[in-house]
Coordinates of C-alpha atoms in Angstrom, one line a residue:
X1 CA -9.9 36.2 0.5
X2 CA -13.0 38.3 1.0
X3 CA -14.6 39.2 4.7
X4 CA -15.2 36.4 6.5
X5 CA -18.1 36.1 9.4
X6 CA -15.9 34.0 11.4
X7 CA -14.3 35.2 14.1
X8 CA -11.4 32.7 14.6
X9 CA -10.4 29.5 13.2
X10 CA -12.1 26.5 14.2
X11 CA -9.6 23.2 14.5
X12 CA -11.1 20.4 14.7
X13 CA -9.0 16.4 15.3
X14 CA -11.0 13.6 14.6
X15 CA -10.1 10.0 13.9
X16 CA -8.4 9.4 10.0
X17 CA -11.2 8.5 7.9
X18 CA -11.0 4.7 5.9
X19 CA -9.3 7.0 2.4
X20 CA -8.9 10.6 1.4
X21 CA -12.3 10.9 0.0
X22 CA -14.0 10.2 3.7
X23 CA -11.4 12.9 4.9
X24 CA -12.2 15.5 2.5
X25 CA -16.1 14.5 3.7
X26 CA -15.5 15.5 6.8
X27 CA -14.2 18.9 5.9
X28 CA -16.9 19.8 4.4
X29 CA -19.0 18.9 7.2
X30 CA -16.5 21.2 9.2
X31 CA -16.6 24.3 7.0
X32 CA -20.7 23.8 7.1
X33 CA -20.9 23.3 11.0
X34 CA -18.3 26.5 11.6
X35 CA -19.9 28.4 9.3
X36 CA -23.5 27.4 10.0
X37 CA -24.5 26.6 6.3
X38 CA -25.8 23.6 5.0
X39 CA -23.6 20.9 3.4
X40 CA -25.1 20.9 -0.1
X41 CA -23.7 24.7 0.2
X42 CA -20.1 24.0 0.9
X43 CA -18.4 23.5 -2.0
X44 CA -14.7 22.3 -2.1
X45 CA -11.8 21.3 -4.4
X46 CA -7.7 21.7 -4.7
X47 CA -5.9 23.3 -7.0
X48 CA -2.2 23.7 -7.4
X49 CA -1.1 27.4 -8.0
X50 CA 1.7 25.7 -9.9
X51 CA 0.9 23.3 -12.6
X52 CA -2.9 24.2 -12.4
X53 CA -3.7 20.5 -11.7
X54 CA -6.7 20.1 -9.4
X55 CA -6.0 16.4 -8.3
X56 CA -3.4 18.3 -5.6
X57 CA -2.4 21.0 -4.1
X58 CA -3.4 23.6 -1.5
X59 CA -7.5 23.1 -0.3
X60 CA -10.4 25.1 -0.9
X61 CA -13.3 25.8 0.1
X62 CA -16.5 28.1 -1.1
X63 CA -20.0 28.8 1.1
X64 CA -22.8 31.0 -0.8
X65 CA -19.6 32.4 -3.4
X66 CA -17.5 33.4 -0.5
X67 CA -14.3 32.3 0.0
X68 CA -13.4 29.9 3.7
X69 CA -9.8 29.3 4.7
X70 CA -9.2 25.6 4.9
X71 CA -6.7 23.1 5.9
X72 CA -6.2 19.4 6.4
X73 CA -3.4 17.5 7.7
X74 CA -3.2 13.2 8.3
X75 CA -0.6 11.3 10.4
X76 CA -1.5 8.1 11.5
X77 CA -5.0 7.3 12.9
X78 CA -5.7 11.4 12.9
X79 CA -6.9 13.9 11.0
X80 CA -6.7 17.7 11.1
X81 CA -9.3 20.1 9.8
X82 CA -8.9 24.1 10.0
X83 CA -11.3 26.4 9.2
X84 CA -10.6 29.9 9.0
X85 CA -11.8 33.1 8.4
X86 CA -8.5 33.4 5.9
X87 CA -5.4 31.5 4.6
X88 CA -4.8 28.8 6.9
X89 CA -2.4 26.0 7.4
X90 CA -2.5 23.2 9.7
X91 CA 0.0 20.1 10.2
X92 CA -0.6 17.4 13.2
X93 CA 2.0 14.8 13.5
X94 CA 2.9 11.7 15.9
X95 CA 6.2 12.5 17.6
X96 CA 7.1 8.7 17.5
X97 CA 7.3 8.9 13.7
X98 CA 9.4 12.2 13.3
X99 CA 11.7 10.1 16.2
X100 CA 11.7 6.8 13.4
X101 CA 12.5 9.2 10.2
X102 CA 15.7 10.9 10.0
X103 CA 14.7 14.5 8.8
X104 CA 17.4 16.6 7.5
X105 CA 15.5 19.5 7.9
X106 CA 16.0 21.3 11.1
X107 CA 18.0 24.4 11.4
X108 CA 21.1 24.3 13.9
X109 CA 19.4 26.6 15.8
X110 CA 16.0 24.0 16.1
X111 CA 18.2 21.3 16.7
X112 CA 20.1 23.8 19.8
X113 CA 17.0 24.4 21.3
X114 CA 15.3 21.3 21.1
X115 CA 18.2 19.7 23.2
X116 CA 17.8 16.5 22.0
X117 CA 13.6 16.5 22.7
X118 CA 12.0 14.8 20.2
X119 CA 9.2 16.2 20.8
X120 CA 10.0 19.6 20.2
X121 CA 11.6 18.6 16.8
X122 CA 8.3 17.6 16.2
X123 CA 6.2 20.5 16.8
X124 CA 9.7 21.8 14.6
X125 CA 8.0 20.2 11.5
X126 CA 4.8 20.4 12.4
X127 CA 5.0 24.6 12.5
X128 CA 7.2 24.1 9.4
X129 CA 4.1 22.4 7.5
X130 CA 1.5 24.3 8.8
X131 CA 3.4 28.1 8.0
X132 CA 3.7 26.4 4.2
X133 CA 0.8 25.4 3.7
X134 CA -0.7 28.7 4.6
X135 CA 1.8 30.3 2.6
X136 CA 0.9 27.7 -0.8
X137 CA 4.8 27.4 -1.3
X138 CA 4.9 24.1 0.5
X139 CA 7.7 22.0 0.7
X140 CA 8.7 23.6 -2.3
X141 CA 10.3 25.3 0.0
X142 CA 13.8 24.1 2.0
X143 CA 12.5 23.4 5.0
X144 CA 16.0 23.8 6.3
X145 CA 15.7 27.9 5.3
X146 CA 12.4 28.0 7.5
X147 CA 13.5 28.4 11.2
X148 CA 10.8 27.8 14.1
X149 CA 11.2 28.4 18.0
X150 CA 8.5 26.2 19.7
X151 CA 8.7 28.4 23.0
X152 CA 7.9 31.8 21.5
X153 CA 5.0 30.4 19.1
X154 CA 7.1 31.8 15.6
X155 CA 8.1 30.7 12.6
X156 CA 11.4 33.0 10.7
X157 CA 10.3 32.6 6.9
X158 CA 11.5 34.5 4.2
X159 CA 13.3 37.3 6.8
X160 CA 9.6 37.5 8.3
X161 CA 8.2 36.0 11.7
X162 CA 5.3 34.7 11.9
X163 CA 2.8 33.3 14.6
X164 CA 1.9 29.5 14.7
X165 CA 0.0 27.9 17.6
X166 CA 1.3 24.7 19.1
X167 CA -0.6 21.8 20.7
X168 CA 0.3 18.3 22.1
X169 CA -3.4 17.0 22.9
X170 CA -1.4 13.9 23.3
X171 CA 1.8 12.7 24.5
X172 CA 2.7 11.5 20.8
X173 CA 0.7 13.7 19.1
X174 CA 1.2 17.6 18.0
X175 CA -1.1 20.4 16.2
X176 CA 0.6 23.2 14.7
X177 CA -1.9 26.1 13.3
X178 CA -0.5 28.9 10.8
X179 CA -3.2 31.8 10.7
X180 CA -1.5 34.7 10.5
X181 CA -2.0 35.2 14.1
X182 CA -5.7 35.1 14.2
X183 CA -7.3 33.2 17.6
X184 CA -7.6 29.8 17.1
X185 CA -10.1 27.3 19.1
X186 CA -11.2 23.9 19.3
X187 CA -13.9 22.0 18.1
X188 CA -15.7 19.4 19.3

């Protein structure tokens, strides 16, 4: 991506919007707020670096021509929005439904450290989203060959660690934010 004026990415949690469309809404009124331009400048879309379809895939997001890193993420009743001053991924998930859905996709070493704490296993998949959505693989990769340690903050993927911020701004709820180790704060 080009430079960026913004100096960190913005994460913002608001309540799940009635349908994907009213989600996507709300990012743009994110990247415009962050970025202090006006809505009918934001311009947004997906594309899939894969199959070239634009009905999926990894989110963008243009203001004035220049490129904005942005994410989304949904789990029940919340959504996620990231902007960034580059590639960005972000994954929030309720703990109660990773504890309901038996996920064969922890390492042993995820599964040794989270001791049984559900919790922890979700901020395991959580990190796991977030790193592959910034890195546009997503779960096209085996999220069994990505390895995450919730205390340190990283995230082992392809031989390479790398930073993820972790939040539970609830007791079922947990934020993960991949941005290559750039700051990371709140909006309102």
């Amino acid at each position: 991506m080009g430079e960026s004026c913004l100096p960190s990415v913005v994460v913002t949690l608001r309540p799940a919007g009635a349908d994907r469309a009213a989600d996507r809404e709300a990012l743009v009124a994110a990247v415009a707020s962050v970025t202090g331009a006006d809505v009918a400048g934001v311009r947004t879309g997906r594309g899939c670096p894969h199959c070239g379809s634009t009905a999926h895939g990894r989110p963008w997001a243009t203001v004035g021509g220049r490129e904005v890193g942005v994410s989304l993420s949904r789990t029940a009743g919340v959504t996620a929005l990231a902007v960034a001053p580059d590639a960005v991924g972000v994954d929030v998930e309720r703990v109660s439904r990773v504890a309901r859905a038996p996920l064969d996709a922890f390492t042993c070493g995820e599964i040794d450290r989270a001791a049984g704490d559900v919790g922890v296993l979700a901020a395991c998949w959580a990190a796991k989203e977030a790193v592959l959505k910034r890195d546009g693989r997503g779960l096209r990769v085996d999220p069994r060959s990505v390895d995450v340690d919730v205390e340190r903050g990283t995230v082992l993927l392809d031989g390479a660690a790398q930073a993820v911020v972790l939040v539970r701004p609830e007791h079922d709820l947990v934020v993960a934010v991949a941005a290559g180790g750039a700051p990371v704060t709140w909006g309102a």
